[in-house]
Coordinates of C-alpha atoms and ligand atoms in Angstrom, one line a residue:
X1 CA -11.3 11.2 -27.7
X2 CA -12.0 9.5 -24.3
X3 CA -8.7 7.4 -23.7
X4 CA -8.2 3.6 -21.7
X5 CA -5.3 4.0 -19.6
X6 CA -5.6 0.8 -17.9
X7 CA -3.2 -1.3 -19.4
X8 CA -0.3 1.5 -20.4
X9 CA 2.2 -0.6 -22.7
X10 CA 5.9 1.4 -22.9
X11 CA 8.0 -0.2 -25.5
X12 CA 11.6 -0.9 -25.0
X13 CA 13.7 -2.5 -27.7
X14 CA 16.5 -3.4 -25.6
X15 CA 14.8 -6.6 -24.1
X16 CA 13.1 -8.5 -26.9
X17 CA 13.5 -12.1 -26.4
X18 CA 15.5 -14.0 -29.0
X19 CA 12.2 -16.1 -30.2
X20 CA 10.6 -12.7 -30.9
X21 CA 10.9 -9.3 -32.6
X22 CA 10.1 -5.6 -31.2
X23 CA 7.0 -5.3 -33.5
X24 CA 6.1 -9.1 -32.6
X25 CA 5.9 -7.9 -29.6
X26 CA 4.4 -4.4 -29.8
X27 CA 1.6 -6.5 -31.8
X28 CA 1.0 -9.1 -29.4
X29 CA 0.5 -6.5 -26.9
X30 CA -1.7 -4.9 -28.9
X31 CA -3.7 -7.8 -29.9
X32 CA -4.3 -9.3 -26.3
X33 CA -5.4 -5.9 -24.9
X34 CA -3.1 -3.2 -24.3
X35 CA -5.2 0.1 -24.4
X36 CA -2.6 2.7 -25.1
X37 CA 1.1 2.7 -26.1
X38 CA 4.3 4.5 -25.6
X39 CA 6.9 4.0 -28.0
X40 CA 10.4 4.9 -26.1
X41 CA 13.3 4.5 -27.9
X42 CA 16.2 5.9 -26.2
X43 CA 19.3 5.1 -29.0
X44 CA 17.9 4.9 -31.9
X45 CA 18.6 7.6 -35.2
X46 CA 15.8 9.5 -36.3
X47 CA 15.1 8.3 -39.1
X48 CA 14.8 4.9 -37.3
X49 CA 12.7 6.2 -34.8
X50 CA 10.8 7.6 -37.5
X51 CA 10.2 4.3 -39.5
X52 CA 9.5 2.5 -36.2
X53 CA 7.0 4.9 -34.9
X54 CA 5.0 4.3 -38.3
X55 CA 5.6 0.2 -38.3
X56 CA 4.1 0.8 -34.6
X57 CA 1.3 3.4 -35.4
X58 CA -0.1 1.1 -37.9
X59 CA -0.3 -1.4 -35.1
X60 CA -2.1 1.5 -32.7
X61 CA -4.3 2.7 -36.1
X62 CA -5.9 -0.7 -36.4
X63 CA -6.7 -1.2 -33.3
X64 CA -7.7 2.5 -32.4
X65 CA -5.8 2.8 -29.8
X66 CA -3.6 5.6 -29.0
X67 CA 0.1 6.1 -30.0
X68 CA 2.3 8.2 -27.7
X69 CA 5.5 9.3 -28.3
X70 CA 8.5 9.6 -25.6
X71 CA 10.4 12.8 -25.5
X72 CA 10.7 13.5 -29.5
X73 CA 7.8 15.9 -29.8
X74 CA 9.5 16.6 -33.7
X75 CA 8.8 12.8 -33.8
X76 CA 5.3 12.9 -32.7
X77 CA 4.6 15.6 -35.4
X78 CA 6.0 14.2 -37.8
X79 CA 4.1 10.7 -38.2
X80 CA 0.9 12.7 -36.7
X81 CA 0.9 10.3 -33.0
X82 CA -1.7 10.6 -30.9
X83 CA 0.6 12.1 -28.1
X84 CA 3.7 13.2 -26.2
X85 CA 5.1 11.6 -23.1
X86 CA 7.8 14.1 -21.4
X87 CA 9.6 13.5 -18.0
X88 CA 10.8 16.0 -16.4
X89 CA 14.3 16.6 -18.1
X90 CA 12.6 16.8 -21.1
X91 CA 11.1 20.0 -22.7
X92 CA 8.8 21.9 -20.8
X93 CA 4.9 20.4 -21.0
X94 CA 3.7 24.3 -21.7
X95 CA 5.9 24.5 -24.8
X96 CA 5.0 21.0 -25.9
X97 CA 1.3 21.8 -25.6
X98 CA 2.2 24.8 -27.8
X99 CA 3.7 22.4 -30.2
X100 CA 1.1 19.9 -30.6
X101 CA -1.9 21.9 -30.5
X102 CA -5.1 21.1 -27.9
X103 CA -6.4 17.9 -29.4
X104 CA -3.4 15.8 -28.7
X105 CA -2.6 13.7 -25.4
X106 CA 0.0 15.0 -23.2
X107 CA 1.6 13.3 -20.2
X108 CA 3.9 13.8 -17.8
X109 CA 6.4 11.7 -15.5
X110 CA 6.1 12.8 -12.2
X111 CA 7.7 11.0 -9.4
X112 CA 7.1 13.8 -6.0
X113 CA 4.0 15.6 -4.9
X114 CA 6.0 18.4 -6.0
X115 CA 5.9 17.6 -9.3
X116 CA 2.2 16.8 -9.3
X117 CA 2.0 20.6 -8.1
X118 CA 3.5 21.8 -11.2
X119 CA 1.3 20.0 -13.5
X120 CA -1.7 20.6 -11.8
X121 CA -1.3 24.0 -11.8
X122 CA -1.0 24.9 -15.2
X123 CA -3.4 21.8 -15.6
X124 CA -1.9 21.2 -19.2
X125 CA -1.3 17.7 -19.2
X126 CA -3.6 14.7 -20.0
X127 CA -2.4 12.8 -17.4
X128 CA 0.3 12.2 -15.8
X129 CA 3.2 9.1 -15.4
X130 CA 3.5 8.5 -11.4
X131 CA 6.8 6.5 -10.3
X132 CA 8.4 4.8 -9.7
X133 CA 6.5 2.3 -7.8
X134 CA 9.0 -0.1 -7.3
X135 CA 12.5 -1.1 -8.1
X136 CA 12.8 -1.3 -11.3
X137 CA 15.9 -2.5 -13.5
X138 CA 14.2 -0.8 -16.9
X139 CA 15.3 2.3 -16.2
X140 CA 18.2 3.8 -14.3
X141 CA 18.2 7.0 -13.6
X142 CA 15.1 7.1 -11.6
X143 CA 14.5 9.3 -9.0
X144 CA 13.6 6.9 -6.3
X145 CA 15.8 3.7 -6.6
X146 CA 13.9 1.8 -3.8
X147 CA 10.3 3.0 -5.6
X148 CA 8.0 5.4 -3.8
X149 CA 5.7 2.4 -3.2
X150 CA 1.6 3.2 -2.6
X151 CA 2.5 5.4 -0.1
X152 CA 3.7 7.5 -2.3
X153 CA 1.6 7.3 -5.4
X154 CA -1.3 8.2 -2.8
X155 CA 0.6 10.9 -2.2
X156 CA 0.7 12.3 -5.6
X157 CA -2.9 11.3 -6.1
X158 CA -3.9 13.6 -3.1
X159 CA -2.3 16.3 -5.5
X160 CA -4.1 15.0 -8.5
X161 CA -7.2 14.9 -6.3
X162 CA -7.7 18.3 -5.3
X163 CA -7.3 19.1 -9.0
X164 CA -9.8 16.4 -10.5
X165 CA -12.1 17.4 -7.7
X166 CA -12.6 21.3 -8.8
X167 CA -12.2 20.5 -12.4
X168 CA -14.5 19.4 -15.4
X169 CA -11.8 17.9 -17.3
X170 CA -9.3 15.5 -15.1
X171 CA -6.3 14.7 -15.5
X172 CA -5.8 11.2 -15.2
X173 CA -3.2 9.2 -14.0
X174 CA -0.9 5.7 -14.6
X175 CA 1.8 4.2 -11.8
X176 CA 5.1 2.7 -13.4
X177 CA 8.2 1.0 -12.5
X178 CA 8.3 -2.0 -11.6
X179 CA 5.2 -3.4 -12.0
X180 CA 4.0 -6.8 -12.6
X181 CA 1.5 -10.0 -12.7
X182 CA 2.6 -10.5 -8.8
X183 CA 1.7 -7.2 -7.6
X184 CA -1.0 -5.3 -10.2
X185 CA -3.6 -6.2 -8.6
X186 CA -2.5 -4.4 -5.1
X187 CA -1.0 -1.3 -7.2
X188 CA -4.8 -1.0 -8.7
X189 CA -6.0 -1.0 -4.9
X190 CA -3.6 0.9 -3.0
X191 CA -2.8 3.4 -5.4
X192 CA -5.9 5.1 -4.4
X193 CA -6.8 7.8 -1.8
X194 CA -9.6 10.3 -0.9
X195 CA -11.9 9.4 -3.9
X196 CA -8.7 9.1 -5.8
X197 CA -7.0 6.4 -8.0
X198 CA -5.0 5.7 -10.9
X199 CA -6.5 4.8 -14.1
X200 CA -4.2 2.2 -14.8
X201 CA -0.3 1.1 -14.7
X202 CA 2.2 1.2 -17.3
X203 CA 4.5 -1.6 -17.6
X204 CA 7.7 -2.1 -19.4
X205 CA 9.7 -5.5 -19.0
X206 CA 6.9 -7.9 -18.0
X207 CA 5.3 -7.6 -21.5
X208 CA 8.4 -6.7 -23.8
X209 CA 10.9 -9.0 -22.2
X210 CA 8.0 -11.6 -22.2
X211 CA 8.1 -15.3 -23.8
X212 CA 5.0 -15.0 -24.5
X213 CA 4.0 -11.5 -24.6
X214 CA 0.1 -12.2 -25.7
X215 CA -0.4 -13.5 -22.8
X216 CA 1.5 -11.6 -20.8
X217 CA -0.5 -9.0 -21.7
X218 CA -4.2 -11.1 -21.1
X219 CA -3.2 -12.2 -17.8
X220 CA -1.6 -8.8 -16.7
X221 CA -5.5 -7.4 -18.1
X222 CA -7.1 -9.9 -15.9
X223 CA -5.3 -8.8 -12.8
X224 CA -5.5 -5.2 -13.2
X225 CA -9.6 -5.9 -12.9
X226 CA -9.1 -8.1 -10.1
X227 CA -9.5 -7.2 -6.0
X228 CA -6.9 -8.8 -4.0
X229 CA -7.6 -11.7 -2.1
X230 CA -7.5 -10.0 1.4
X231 CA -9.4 -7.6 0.3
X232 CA -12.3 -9.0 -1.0
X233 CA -12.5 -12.1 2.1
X234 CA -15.7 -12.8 3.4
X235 CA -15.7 -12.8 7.1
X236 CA -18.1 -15.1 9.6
X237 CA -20.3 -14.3 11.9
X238 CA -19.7 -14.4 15.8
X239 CA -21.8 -13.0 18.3
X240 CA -18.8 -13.6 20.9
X241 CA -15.5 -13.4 19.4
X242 CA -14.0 -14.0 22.4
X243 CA -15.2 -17.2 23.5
X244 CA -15.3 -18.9 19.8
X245 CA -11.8 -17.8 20.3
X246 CA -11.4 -20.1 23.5
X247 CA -13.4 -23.0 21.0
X248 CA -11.2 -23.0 18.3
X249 CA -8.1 -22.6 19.5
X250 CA -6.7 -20.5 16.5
X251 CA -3.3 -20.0 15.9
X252 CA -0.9 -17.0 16.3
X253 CA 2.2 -16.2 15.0
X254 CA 4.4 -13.9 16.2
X255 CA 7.3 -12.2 15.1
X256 CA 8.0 -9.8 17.6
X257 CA 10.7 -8.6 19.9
X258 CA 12.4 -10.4 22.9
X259 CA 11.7 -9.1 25.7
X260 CA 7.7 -9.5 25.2
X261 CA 7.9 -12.9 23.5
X262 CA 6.9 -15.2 27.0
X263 CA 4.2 -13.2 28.2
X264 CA 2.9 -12.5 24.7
X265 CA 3.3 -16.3 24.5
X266 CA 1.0 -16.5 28.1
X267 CA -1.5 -14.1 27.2
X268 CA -2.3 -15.8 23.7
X269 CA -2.5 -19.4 25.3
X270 CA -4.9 -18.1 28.6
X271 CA -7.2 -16.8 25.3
X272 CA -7.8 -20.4 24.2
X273 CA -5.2 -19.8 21.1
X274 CA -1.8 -21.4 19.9
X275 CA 1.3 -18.7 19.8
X276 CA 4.2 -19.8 17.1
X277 CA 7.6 -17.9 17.6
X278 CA 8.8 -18.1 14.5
X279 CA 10.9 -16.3 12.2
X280 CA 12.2 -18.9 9.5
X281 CA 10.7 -17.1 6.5
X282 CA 10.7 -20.6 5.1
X283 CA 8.3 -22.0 7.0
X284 CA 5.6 -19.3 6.8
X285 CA 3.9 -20.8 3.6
X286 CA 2.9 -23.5 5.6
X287 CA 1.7 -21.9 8.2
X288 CA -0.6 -19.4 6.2
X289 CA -1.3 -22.1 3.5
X290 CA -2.1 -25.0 6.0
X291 CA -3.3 -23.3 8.7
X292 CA -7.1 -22.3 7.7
X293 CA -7.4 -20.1 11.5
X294 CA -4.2 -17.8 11.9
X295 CA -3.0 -14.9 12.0
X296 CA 0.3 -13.0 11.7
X297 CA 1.5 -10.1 14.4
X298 CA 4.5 -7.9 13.3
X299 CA 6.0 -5.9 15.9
X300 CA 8.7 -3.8 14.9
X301 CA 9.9 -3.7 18.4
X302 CA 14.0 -4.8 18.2
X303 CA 14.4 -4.2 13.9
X304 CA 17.3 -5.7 12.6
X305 CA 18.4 -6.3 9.0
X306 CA 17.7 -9.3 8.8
X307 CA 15.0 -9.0 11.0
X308 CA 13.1 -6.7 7.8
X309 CA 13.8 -9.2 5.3
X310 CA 11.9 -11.2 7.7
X311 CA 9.5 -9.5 8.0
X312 CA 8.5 -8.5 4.1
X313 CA 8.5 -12.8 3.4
X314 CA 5.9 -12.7 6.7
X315 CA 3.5 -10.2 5.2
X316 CA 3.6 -11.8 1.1
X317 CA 3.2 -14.9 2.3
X318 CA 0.2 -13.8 4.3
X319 CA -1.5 -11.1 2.0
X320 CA -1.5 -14.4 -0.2
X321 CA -3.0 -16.9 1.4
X322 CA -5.5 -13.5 2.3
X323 CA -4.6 -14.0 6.6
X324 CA -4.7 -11.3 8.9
X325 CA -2.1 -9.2 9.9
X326 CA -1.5 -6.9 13.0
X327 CA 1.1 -4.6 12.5
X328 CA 3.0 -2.7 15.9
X329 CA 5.3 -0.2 14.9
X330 CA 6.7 0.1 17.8
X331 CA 8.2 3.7 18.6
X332 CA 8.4 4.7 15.0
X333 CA 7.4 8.3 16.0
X334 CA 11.0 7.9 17.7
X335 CA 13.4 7.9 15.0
X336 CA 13.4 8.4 11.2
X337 CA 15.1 4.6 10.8
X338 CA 12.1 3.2 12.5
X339 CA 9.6 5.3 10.6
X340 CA 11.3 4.1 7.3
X341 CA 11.4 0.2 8.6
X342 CA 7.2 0.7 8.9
X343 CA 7.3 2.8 5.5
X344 CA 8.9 0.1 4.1
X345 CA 6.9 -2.8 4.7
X346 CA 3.5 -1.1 4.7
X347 CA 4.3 -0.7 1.1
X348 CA 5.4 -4.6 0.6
X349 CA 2.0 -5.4 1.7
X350 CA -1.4 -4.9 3.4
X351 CA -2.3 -5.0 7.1
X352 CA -5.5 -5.6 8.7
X353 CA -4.8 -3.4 11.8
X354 CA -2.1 -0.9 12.9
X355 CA -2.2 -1.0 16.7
X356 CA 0.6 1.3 18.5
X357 CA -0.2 4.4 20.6
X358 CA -0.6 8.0 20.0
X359 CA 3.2 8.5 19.2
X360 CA 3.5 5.7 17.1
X361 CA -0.1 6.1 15.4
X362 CA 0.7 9.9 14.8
X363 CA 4.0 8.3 13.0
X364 CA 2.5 6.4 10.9
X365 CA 0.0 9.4 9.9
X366 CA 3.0 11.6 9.2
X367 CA 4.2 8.9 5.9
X368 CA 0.4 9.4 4.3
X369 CA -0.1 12.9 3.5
X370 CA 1.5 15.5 1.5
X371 CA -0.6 18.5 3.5
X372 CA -0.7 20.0 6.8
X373 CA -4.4 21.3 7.8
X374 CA -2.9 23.6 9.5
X375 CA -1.8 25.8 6.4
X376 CA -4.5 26.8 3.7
X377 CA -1.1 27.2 1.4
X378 CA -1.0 23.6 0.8
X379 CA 2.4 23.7 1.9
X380 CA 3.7 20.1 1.8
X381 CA 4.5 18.2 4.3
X382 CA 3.1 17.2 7.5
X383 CA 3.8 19.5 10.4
X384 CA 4.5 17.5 13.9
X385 CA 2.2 18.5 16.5
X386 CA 3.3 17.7 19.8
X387 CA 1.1 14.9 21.1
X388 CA 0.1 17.1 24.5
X389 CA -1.8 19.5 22.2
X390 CA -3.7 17.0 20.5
X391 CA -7.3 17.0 21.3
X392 CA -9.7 14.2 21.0
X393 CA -10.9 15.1 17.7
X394 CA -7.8 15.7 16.3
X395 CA -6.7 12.1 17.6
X396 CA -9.6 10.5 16.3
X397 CA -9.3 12.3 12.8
X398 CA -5.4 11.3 13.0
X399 CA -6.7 7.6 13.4
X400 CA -9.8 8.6 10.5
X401 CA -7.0 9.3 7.6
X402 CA -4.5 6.7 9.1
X403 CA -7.1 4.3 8.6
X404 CA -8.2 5.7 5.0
X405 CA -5.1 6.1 3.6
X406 CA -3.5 1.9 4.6
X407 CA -7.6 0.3 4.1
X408 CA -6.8 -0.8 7.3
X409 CA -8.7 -0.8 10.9
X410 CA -6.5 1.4 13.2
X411 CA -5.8 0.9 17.0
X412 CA -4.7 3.9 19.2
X413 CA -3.9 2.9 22.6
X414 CA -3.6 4.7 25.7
X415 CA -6.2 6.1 29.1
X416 CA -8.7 6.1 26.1
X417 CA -8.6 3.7 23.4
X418 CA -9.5 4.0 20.0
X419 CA -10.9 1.6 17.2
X420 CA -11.0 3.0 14.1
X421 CA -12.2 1.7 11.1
X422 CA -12.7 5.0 7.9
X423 CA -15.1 7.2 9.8
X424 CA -16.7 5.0 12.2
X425 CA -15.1 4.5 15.6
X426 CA -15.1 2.9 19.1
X427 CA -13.8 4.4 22.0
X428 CA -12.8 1.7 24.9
X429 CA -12.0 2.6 28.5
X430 CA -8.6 1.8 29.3
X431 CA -7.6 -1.4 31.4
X432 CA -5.3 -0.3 34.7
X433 CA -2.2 1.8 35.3
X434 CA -0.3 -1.2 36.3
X435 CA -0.5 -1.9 32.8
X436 CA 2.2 0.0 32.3
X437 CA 4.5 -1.9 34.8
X438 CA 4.2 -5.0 32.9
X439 CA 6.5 -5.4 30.1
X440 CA 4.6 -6.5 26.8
X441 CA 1.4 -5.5 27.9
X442 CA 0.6 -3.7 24.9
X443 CA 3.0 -5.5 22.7
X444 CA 0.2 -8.7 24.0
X445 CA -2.8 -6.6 23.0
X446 CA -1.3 -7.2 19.3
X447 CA -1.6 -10.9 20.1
X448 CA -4.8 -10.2 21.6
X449 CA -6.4 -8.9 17.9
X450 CA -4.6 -11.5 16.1
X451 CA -6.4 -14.3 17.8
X452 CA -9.9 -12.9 17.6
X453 CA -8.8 -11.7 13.7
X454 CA -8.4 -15.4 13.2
X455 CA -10.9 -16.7 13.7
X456 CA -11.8 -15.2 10.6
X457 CA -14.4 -12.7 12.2
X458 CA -15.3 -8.9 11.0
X459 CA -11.5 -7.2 11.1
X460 CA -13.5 -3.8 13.1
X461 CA -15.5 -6.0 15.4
X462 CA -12.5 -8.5 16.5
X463 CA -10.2 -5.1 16.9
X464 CA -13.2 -3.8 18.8
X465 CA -14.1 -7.0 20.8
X466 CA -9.9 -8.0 21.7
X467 CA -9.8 -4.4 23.1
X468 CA -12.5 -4.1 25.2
X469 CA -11.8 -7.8 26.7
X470 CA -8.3 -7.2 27.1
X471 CA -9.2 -4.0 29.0
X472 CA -11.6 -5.3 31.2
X473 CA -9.5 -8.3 32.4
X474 CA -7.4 -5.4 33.3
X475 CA -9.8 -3.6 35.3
X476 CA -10.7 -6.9 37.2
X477 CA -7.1 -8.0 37.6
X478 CA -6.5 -4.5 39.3
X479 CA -9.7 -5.0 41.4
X480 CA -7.9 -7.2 43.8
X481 CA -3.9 -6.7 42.6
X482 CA -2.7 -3.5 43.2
X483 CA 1.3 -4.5 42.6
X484 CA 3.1 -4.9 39.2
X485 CA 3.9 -8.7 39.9
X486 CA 0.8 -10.0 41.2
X487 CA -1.2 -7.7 38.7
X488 CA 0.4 -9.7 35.9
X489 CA -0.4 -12.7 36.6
X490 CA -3.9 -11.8 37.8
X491 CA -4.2 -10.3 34.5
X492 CA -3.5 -13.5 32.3
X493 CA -6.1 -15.6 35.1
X494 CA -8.7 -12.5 34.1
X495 CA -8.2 -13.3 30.3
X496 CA -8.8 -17.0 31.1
X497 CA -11.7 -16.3 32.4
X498 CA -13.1 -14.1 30.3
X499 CA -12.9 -16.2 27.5
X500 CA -13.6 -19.7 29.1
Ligands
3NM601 N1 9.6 5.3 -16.1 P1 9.2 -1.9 -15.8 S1 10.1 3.6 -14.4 C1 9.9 4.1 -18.3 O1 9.6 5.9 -12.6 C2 9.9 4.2 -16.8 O2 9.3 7.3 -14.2 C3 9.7 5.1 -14.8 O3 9.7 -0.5 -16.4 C4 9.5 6.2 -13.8 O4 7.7 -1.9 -16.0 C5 10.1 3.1 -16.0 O5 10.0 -2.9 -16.6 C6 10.4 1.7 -16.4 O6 9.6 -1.9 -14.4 C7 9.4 0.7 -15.9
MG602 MG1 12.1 11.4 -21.3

């Protein structure tokens, strides 16, 4: 039996709406395009469990699509279901299988690579249950209150990967928890990595606590087959970036740290754009609805709590109105907390570009994979390399899976910079020591990317363009300013004139 995973319905009678019934529910579900079901009943006697599987497998019958059964493998047997869904506090998936025989479907909650490891290795399950995604209020006592996010499904599917890729029969794979009409889309997208991706999502509440769970289930159908917007935006054609950017005066908003926010402010207006300072969440649809040239730069330079919360609103609001982003997590190779902060909203939305240097950009690297090179063990983890033994190619392959993993164009600063966009790159000949005297000089070259990005050119060739122009008005600027003071603002006159 070849199985559709896409739309994974779990049942949960705890949440029916008063309008409705469980097996109104269940059937509407059914009806409007659910492709496989879970019955999970978590109170109930067995005999009720028993009828109720039946009522329900009649349902599945019809409609030939599968039945699974949660935990109660006795359950399962009894009313012959097509499956067995086990976490992992349940009984062993190798004494299940031995229960239920070869032809029937077995899957598996897994929630850390770890667990992935298990099940790949004795490669018994059909597929396995990956979560949870996101916070979810379904079910408590998950492993991950917070949710893994992408990151960490891609994670797991690096796991699943190396087994589907040496193996005739896959084992495919669902994300859960928390998932929804808002964000289905984007878990279908970014739940994928190195060839990759999950098969579908499993969803509890949004269809069983539903109104109206027929079409609950039709829209959530529709999404799951849909690209998100920003992924999927057309981009125009510019043979100098630069100077359209001097043209059309596009707009950039910043939400970035203090001490950079005048010059970042200069550098952006001697382009030819408009910089915004603004961090009043509730102005940002506006901007990114209203706005048709703008983009959005994040720089995670002074964090604060409310500064995050900021932050998350800044980059939904953008992903939907499909605007650019350039993210800067500054110094997140320094601490954990800051490493977290960019874990966190990397997995509340997409970026176009990540721009930091080596430290921060090696960071970022260590949240995407569960292996170090290094080791032929598979050992998890990423080691930490110290950034003085890191050779070119090592850099650029850092920069490579970076870039893989977030579908996003990756910027590695430093005497040599790096554009990196999958597995094709740029290299760019760094601007001027004195660089490194002004304060916000990188935090500006974020401001730089934004303006060209919004303009609504190619994401690789604005990152490429804004880098190599920024660069070179550094390399004039030094020609005739060889002090930190004058340097600056020979820099922004360099960048005026490059542009106009
Ligand atoms: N398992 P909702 S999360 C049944 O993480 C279940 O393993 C999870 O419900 C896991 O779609 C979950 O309402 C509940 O968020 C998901
Ligand atoms: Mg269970």
């Amino acid at each position: 039996m070849t199985v559709d995973y896409s739309l994974y319905l779990v049942t949960d009678s705890t949440m029916i709406p008063e309008s409705s019934t469980f097996l109104r529910q269940v059937e509407l579900a059914i009806a409007n395009g659910a492709t496989i079901v879970q019955l999970r009943e978590k109170k109930l006697s067995t005999l009720d469990f028993i009828t109720r599987a039946q009522q329900v497998h009649a349902l599945t019958k019809a409609k030939g699509i599968p039945l699974i059964i949660n935990d109660r493998v006795d359950v399962a047997l009894a009313i012959d279901a097509e499956g067995v869904h086990v976490g992992q506090d349940d009984m062993p998936a190798e004494l299940v299988r031995r229960l239920i025989g070869e032809n029937k479907i077995l899957g598996v909650t897994c929630s850390v690579p770890e667990e992935v490891e298990a099940v790949t290795a004795s490669g018994i399950a059909d597929y396995v249950g990956l979560g949870t995604v996101y916070a979810t209020n379904t079910k408590k006592d998950v492993t991950d209150p917070e949710g893994t996010g992408p990151i960490g499904i891609r994670k797991m599917l690096q796991v699943l990967g190396r087994y589907n890729q040496s193996h005739e029969k896959k084992i495919n794979s669902v994300a859960i928890g928390g998932i929804n009409h808002t964000n289905a889309d984007k878990v279908m997208y970014e739940c994928a990595v190195d060839g990759e991706r999950i098969d579908g999502v499993a969803v509890v509440s949004c269809i069983m606590a539903s109104e109206n769970a027929g079409k609950a289930t039709s829209d959530l159908l529709k999404i799951i087959e849909t690209t998100p917007n920003w992924a999927s935006r057309s981009c125009i054609q510019e043979a100098d970036i630069g100077k359209f950017v001097a043209q059309t005066h596009p707009l950039v908003h910043h939400i970035t740290n203090n001490v950079v926010k005048n010059f970042s402010a200069n550098v952006t207006l001697a382009l030819g754009a408009s910089p915004i300072m603004s961090e009043l969440a509730a102005e940002f649809h506006e901007f990114a609805s209203d706005i048709p040239m703008i983009a959005l730069v994040l720089n995670l330079g002074t964090p604060t709590p409310e500064l995050m919360s900021v932050f998350k609103t800044a980059i939904q609001v953008y992903n939907k109105y499909a605007k650019h982003i350039v993210f800067d997590p500054v110094a997140c190779g320094a601490t954990q907390a800051r490493l977290q902060a960019s874990k966190k909203l990397l997995n509340s939305g997409h970026v176009s570009v990540i721009k930091g240097n080596l430290g921060e950009i090696q960071g970022i690297w260590k949240l995407t994979s569960t292996y170090s090179e290094s080791s032929n063990s598979g050992s998890l983890m990423r080691g930490v390399d110290s950034i003085a033994k890191l050779t070119e190619e090592k850099i650029i392959q850092i920069g490579k899976e970076v870039s893989k993993d977030f579908k996003t164009v990756v910027v590695i600063t430093g005497k040599v910079n790096y554009i990196i966009d999958g597995d094709k790159y740029t290299k760019s000949e760094g601007g001027s020591e004195l660089m490194g005297l002004v304060t916000g000089s990188g935090c500006s070259l974020g401001s730089t990317i934004a303006a060209f990005l919004a303009t609504g050119a190619d994401v690789y060739l604005s990152a490429v363009d804004a880098v190599n122009l920024y660069n070179e008005a550094g390399r004039r600027a030094a020609g005739y300013s060889s002090t930190p003071g004058s340097f600056m603002i020979s820099f922004v006159d360099e960048l005026y004139k490059l542009t106009h």
